[in-house]
Coordinates of C-alpha atoms and ligand atoms in Angstrom, one line a residue:
X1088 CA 0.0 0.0 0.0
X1089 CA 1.4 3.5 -0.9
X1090 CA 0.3 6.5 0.9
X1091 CA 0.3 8.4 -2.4
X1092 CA -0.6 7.2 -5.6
X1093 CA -0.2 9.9 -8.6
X1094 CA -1.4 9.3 -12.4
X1095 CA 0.3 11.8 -14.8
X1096 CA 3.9 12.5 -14.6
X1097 CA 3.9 16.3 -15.3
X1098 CA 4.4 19.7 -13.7
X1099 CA 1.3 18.7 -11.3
X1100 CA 2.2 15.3 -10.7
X1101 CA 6.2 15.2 -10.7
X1102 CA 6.1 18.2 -8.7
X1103 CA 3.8 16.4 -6.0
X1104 CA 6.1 13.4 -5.7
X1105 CA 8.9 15.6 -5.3
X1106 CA 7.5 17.0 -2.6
X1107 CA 6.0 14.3 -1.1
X1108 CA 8.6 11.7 -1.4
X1109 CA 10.9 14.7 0.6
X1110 CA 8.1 15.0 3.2
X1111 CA 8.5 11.2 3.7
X1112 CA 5.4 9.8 2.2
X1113 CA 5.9 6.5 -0.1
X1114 CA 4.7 7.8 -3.3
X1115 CA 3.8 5.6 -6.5
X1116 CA 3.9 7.8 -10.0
X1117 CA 2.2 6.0 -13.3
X1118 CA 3.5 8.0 -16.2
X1119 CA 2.7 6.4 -19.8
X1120 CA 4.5 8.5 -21.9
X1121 CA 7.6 10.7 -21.1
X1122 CA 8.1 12.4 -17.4
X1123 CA 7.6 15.9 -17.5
X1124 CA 3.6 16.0 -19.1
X1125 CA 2.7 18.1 -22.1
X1126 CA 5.0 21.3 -20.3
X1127 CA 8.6 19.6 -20.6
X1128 CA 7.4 17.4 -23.7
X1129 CA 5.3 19.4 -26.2
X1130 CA 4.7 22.8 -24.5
X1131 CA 6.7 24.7 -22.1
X1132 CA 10.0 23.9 -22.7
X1133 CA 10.2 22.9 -26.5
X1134 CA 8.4 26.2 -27.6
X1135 CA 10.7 28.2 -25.5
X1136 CA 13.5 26.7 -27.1
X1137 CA 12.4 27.2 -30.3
X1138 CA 11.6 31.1 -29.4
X1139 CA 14.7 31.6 -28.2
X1140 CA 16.5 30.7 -31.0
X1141 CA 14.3 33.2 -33.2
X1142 CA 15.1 35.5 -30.6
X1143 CA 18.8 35.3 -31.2
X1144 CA 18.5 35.1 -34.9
X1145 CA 16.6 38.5 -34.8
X1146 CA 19.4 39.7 -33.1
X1147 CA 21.9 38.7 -35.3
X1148 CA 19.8 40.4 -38.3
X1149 CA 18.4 43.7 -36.0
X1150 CA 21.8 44.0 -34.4
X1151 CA 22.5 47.4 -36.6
X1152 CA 20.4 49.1 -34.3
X1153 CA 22.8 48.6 -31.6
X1154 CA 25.7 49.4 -34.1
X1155 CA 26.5 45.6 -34.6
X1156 CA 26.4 44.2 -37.8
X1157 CA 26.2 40.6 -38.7
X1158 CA 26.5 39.5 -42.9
X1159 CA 24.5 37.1 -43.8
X1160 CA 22.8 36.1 -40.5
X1161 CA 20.7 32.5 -41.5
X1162 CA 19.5 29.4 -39.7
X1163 CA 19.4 26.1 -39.8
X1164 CA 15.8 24.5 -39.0
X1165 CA 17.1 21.3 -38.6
X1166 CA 19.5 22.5 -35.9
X1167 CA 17.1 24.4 -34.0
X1168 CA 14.5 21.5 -33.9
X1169 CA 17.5 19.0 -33.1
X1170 CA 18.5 21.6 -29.9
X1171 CA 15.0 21.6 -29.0
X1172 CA 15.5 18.0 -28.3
X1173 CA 18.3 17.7 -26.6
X1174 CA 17.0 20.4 -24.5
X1175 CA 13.9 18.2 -23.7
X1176 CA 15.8 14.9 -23.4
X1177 CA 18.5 16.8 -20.3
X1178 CA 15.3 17.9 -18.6
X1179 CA 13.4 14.1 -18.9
X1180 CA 16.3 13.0 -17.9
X1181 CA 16.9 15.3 -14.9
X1182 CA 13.4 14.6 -13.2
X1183 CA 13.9 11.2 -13.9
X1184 CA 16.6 11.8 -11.5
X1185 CA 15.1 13.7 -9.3
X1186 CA 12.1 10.7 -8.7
X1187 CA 15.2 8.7 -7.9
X1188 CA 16.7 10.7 -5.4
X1189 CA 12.8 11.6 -3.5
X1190 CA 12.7 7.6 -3.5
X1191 CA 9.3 7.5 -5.8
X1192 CA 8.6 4.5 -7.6
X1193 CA 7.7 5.4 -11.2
X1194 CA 5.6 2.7 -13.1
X1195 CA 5.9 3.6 -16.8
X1196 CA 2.2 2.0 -17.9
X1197 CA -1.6 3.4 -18.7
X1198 CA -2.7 3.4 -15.3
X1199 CA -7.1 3.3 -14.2
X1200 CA -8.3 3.1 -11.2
X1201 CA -10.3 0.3 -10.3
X1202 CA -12.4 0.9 -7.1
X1203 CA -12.7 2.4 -3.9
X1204 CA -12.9 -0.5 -0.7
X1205 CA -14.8 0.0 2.3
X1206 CA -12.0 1.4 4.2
X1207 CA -11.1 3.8 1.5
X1208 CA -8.4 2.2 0.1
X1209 CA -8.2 3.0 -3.5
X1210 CA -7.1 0.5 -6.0
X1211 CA -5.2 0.9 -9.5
X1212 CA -4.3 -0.9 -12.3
X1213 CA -1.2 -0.8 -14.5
X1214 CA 0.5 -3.0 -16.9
X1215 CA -2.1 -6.2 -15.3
X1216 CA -0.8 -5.6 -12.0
X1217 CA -3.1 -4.3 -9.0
X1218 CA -2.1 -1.6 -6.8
X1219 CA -3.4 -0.2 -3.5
X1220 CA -3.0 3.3 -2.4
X1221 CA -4.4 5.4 0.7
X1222 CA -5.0 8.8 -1.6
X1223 CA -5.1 9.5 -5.2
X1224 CA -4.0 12.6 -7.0
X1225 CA -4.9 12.9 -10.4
X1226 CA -2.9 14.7 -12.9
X1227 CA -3.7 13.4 -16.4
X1228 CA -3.3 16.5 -17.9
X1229 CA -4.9 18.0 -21.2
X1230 CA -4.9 17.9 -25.0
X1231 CA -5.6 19.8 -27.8
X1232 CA -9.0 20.3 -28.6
X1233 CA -10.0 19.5 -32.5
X1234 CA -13.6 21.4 -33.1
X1235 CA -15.5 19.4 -35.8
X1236 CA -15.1 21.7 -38.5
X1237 CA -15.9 20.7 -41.8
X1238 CA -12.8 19.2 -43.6
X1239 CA -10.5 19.0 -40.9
X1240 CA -10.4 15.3 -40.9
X1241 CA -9.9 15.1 -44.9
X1242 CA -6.8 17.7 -44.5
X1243 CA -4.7 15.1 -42.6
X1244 CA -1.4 16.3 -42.2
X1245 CA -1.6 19.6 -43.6
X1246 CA -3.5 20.2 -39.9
X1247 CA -1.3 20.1 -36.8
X1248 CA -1.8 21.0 -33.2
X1249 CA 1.2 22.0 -30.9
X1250 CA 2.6 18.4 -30.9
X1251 CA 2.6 17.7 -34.4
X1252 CA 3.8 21.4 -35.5
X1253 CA 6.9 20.7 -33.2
X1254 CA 8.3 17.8 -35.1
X1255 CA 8.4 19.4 -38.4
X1256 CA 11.5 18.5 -40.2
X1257 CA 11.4 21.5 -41.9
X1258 CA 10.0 25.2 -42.0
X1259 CA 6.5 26.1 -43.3
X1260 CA 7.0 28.5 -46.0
X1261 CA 3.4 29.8 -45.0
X1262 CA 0.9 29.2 -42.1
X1263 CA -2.5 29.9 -41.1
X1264 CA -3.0 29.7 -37.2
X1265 CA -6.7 29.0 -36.1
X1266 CA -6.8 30.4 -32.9
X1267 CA -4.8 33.7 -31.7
X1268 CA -4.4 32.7 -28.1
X1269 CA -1.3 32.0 -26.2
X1270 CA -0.3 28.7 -28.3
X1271 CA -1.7 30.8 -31.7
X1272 CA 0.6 34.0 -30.7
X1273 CA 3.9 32.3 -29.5
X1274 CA 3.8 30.3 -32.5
X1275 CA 3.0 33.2 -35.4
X1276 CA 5.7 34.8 -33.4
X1277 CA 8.3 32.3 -33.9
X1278 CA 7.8 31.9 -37.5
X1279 CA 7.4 35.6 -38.8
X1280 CA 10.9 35.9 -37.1
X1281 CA 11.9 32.9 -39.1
X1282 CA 10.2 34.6 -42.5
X1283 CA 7.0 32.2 -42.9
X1284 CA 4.5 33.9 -44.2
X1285 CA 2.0 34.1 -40.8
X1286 CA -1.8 34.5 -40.7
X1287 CA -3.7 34.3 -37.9
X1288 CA -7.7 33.9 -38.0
X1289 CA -9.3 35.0 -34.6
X1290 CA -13.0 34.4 -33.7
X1291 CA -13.5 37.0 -31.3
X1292 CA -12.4 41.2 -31.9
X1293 CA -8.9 40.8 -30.6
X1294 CA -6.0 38.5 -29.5
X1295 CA -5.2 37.0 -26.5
X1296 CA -8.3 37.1 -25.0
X1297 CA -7.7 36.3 -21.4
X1298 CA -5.3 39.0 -21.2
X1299 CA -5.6 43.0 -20.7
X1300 CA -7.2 44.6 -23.7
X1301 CA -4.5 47.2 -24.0
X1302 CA -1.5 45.2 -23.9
X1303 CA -3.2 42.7 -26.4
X1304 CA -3.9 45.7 -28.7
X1305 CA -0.1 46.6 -28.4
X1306 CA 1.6 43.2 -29.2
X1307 CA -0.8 42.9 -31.7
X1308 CA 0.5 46.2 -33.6
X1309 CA 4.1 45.0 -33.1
X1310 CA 3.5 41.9 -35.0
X1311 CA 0.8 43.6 -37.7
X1312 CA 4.5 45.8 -38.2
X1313 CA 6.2 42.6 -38.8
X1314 CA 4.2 41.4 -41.6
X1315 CA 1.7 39.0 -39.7
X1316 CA -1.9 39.3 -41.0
X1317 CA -4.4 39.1 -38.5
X1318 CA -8.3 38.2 -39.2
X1319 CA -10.4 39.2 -36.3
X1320 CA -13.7 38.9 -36.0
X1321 CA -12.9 35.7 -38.3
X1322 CA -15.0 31.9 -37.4
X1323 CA -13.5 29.3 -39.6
X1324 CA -16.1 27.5 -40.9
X1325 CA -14.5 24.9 -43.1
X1326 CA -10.5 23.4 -44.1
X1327 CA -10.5 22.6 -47.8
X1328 CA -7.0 21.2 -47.7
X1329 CA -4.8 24.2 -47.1
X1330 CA -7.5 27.0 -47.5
X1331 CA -8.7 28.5 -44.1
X1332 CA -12.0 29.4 -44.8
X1333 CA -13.9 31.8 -42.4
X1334 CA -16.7 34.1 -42.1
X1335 CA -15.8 37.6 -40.8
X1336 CA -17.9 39.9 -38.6
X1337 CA -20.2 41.5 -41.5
X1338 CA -20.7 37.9 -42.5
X1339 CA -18.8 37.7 -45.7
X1340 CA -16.7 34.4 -46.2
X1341 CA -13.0 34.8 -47.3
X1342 CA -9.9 32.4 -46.9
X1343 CA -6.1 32.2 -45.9
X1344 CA -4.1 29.4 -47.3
X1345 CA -1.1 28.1 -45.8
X1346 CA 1.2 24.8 -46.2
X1347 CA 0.8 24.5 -42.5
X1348 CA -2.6 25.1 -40.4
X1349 CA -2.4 25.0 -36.7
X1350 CA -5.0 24.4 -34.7
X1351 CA -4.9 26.3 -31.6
X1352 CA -8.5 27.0 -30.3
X1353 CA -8.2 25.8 -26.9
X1354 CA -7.3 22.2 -24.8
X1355 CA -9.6 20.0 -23.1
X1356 CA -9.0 17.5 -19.7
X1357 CA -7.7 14.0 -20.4
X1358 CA -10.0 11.9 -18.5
X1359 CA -11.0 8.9 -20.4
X1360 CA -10.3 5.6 -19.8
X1361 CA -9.3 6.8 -16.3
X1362 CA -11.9 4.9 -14.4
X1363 CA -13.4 7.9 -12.8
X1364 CA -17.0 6.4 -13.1
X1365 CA -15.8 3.7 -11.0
X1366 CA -15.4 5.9 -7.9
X1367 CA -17.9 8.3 -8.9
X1368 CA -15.6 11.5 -9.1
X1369 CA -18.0 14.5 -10.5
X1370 CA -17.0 16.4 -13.4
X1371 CA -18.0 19.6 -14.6
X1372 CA -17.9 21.3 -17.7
X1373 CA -15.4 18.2 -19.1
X1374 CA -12.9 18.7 -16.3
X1375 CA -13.0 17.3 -12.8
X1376 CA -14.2 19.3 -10.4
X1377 CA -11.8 20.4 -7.8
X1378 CA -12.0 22.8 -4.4
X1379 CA -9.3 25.2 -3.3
X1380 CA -7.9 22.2 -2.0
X1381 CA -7.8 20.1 -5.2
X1382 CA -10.0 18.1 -3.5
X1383 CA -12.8 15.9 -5.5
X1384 CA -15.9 14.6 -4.9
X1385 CA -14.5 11.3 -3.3
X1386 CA -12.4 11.3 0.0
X1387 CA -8.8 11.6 -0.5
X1388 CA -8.9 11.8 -4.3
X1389 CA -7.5 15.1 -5.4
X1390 CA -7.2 16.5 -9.3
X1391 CA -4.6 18.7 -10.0
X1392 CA -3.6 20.6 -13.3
X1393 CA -4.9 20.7 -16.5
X1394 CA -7.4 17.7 -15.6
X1395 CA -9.5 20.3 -13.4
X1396 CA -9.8 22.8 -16.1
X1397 CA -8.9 26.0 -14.1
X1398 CA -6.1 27.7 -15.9
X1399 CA -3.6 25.2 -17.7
X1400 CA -0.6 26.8 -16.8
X1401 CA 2.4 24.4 -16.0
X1402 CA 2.9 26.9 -12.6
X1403 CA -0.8 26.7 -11.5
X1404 CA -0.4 22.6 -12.0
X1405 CA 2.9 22.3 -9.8
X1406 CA 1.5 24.9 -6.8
X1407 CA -1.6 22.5 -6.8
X1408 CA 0.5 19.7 -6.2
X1409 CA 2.1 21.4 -3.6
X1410 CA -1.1 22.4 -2.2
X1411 CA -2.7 19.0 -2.3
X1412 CA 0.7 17.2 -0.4
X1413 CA 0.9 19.8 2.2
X1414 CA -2.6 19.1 3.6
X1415 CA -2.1 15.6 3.1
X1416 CA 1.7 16.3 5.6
X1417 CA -0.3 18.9 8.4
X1418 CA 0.1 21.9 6.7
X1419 CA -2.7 23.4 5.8
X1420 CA -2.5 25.3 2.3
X1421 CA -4.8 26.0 -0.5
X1422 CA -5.1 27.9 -3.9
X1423 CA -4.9 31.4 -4.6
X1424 CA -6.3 31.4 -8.4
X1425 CA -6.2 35.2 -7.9
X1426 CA -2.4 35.3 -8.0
X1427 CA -1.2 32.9 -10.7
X1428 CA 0.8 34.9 -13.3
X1429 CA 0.5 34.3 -16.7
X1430 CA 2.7 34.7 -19.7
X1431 CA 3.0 34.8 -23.0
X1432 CA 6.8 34.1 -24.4
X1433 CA 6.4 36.5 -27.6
X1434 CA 9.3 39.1 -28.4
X1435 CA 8.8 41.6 -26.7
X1436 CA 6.9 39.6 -24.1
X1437 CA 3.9 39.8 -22.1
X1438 CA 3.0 39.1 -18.9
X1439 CA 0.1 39.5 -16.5
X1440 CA -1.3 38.4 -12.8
X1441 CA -4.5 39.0 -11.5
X1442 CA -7.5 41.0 -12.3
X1443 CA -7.1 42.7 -15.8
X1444 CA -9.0 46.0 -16.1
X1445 CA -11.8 44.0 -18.0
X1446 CA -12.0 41.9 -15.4
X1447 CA -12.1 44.5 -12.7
X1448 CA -14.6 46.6 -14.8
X1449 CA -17.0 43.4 -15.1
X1450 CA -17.1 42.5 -11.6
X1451 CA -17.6 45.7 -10.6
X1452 CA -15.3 46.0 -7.9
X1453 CA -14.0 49.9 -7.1
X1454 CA -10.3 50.1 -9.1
X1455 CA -7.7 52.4 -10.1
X1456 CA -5.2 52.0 -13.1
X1457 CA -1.9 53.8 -12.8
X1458 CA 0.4 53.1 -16.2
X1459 CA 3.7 53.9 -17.4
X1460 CA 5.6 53.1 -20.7
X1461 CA 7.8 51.0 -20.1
X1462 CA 10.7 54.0 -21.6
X1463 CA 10.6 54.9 -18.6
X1464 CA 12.8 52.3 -16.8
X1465 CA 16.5 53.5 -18.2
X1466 CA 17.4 49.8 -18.8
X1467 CA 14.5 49.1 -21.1
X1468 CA 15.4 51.9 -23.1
X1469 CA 19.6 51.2 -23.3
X1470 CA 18.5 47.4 -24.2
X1471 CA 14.9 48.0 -26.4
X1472 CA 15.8 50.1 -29.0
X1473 CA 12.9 51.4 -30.6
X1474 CA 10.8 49.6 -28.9
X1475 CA 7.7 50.8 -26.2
X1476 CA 5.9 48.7 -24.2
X1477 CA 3.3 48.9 -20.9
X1478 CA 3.5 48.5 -16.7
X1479 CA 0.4 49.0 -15.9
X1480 CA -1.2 48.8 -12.1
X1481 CA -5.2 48.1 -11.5
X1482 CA -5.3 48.9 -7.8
X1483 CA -8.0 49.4 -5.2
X1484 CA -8.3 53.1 -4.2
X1485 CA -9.5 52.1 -0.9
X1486 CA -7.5 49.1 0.4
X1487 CA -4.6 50.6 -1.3
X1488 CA -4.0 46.8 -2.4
X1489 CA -2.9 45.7 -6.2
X1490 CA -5.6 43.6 -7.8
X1491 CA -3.6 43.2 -10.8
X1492 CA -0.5 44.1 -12.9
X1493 CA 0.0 43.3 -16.9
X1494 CA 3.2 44.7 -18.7
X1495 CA 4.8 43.9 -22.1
X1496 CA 8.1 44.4 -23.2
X1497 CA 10.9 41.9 -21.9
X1498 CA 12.1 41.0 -19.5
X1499 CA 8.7 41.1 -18.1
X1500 CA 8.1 36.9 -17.8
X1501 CA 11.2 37.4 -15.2
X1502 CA 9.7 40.5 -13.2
X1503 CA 5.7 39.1 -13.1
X1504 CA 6.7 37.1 -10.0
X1505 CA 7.1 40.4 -7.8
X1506 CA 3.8 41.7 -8.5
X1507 CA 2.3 37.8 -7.8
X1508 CA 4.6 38.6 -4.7
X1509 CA 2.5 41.5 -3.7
X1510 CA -1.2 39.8 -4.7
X1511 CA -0.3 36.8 -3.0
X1512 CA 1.1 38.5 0.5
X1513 CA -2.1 41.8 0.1
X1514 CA 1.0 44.1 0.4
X1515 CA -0.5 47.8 0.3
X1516 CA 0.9 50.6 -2.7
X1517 CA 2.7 52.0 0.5
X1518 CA 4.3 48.8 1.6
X1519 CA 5.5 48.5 -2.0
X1520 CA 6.9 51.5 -2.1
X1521 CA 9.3 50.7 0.7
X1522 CA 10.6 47.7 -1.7
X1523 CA 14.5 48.3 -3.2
X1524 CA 15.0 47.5 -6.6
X1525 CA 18.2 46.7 -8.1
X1526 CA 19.0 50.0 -10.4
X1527 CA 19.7 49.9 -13.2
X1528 CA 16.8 47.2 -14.1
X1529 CA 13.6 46.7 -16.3
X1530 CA 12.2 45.6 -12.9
X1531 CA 11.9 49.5 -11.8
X1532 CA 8.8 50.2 -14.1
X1533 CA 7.1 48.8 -11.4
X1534 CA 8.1 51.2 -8.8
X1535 CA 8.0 53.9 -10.9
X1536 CA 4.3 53.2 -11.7
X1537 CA 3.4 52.8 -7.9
X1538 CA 4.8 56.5 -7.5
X1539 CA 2.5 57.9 -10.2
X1540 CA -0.5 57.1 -7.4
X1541 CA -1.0 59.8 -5.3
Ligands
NAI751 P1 -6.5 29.8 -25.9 O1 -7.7 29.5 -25.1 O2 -5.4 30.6 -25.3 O3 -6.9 30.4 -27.3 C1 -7.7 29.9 -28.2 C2 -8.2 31.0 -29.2 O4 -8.9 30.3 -30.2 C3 -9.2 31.9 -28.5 O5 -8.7 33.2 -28.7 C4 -10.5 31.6 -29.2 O6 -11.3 32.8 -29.4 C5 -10.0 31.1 -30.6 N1 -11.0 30.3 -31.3 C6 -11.7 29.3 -30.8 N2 -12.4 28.7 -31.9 C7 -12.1 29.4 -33.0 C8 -12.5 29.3 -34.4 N3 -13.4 28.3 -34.8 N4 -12.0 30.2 -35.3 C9 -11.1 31.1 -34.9 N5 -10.7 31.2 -33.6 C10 -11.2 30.4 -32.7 O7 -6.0 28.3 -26.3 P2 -4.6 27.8 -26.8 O8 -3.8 28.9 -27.4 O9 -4.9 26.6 -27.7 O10 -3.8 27.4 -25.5 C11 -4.4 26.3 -24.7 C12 -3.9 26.5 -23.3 O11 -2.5 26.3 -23.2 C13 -4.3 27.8 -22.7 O12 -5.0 27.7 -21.6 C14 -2.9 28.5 -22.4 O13 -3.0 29.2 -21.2 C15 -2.0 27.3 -22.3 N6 -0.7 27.7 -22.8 C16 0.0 28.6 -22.0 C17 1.3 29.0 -22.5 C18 2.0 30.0 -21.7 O14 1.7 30.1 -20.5 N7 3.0 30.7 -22.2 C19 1.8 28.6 -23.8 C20 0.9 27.8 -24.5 C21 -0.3 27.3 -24.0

């Protein structure tokens, strides 16, 4: 009998048996593919990667700006898929590792549960062998979502999600994206920098939905400069093999064609063949349904991660592993979805945590925005040239507390986590104030911003 069995080996679930195994619980982990999940596999890391390559090829061929020039700056595709890799097999291989040292026993098999005794045990099966555990975290993860839109099936490999689209052995001389979300944006980013020809149909008015209106608006001018075509307003309504068709906003139909389509409208749970239905665990809205504590429907059976649908961000699925083992070792913990950053690995980047001034607007809570460009931090402007970008502060004029803060321009994906800082701990504008930055760094927009509130 374990004390913790754990099915899915990604951010959620190899972060949980770290933590676990180093609180001194025996911990079981059924991975079927790779460790690491979709993050370290086919998301996270691979795309970053690849991005940062572009990034340093831009470099090479913007460096004139910054009095550097480089002749005849080129690529190799094969060479930055082949890094991308390696990259991925060091990290495998390094939580592999890690399992090792936090004494977990990893069972590589399709694991299902198959019941819950009278005393609670659970019990699982895995490559035809039974196993017993006193509490079950699940972490199966999620895929991408397909919509059954005519033609899509007849297009075979033409269509690729964010698996397929990273094994291409070579570059797309033109793609249409279906989606402009996070997936949609980070990859028309990385191929207009590699000189595909990038179009990207959007169903609703603008980009990046989920994230503040203004900053979306900014990144999105950026890119329109760089020769990506955006279609907003635009639901596909059919794939006739590499024609996009869609229907714009006054209702006439027009298509994009591309070598490559990527499908990037959105990812769903994985929970069949799980066994849920055996124990009864409860879904909701195709995810299972989770408390603050991760906690489902059945006792001492927790979901973390993309499985419970909340916000399928690697960082959200490894704190809810956290969460869960803490309150299974004495320490009571739980969530704090109002602090999880969020970012989106485009050059110049963008990155946000908590409320957005949308959101704030909508719920109708009493805010304040203070903003600055981001020219106004002396390092931005020494390392950016030409380039503007946004810190921008939705506070509450009464508390005095930050409810949110969204910037673009890099490094912002490194500087997010003060601001979660400051959500997570209620720190006041004042208390902030008081903080030291490092001078000179980007980092600084953010004090500066809290001084223009009087
Ligand atoms: P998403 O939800 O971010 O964006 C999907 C977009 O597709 C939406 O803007 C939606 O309006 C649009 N759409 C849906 N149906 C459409 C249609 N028929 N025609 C045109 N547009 C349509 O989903 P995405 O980009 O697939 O990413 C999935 C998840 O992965 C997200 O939750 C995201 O947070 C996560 N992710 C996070 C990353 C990061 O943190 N940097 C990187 C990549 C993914």
């Amino acid at each position: 009998m374990t004390d913790l069995a754990i099915i899915g080996g990604g951010p959620a679930g190899y972060v949980a048996a770290e933590r676990a195994g180093a609180k001194g619980l025996s911990v079981t982990l059924f991975e079927k593919n790779n460790l690491g999940g979709v993050c370290l596999n086919e998301g996270c890391v691979p795309t970053k990667t690849l991005l940062y390559s572009a990034k340093v090829y831009d470099y090479a061929r913007h460096g004139d700006k910054y009095g550097v020039t480089t002749e005849g700056a080129t690529f190799d595709y094969g060479k930055i898929v082949a890094r991308k890799n390696k990259v991925v097999r060091k990290l495998v291989a390094g939580i592999g590792a890690s399992m090792k040292a936090h004494g977990v026993n990893v069972v590589k098999g399709e694991a299902r549960i198959t019941g819950r005794k009278e005393d609670g045990t659970l019990t699982i099966e895995c490559n035809g062998e039974a196993y017993e555990a006193k509490n079950l975290l699940l972490c199966t993860g999620s895929e991408a979502f397909v919509p059954p839109i005519p033609g899509v099936p007849e297009a075979g490999d033409v269509i690729v999600t964010n698996r397929e689209i990273l094994a291409l052995k070579e570059r797309p001389q033109s793609i249409v994206i279906i989606g402009g979300g996070v997936i949609g944006m980070e990859f028309a980013s990385f191929y207009n920098s590699l000189g595909t020809e990038v179009t990207v149909v959007e169903m609703l008015p603008e980009i990046l939905g989920g994230l503040d209106g203004e900053v979306s608006v900014m990144l999105r001018e950026v890119y329109a400069k760089r020769g990506i075509q955006f279609r907003l307003s635009c639901k596909v309504t059919e794939v006739r093999g590499n024609e996009v068709i869609y229907v714009d906003a006054e209702g006439n139909t027009a298509s994009a064609t591309g070598e490559k389509i990527l499908m990037s409208v959105g990812r769903r749970a994985v929970t069949a063949n799980l066994g849920l239905e055996t124990i009864g665990v409860e879904m909701e809205r195709g995810a299972v349904r989770t408390d603050a504590q991760l906690r489902t429907n059945v006792p001492n059976v927790f979901a973390a991660g993309d499985i419970n649908g909340f916000s399928m961000l690697a960082h959200t699925a490894s704190r809810e592993g956290e969460v869960v083992v803490n309150n299974l070792t004495g320490t009571p913990d739980e969530m704090r979805y109002d602090a999880v950053p969020g970012v989106v690995y485009t050059n110049p980047e963008v990155a946000g945590v908590g409320l957005t001034e949308e959101q704030a607007e909508k719920s109708g809570v009493r805010y304040a925005v203070a903003k600055l460009p981001m020219a106004f931090s002396g390092r931005f402007v020494a390392e950016n040239e030409g380039a503007n970008g946004l810190c921008k502060v939705i506070y509450d004029p009464d508390k005095r507390t930050v409810l949110g803060v969204h910037m673009l321009g890099n490094p912002c994906s490194e500087m997010i986590f003060g601001a979660a800082m400051a959500i997570t701990q209620g720190m006041t504008i004042a208390e902030l104030q008081r903080v030291i930055f490092p001078h000179p760094t980007v980092s600084e927009i953010l004090k500066e911003t809290l001084f223009t509130i009087k």
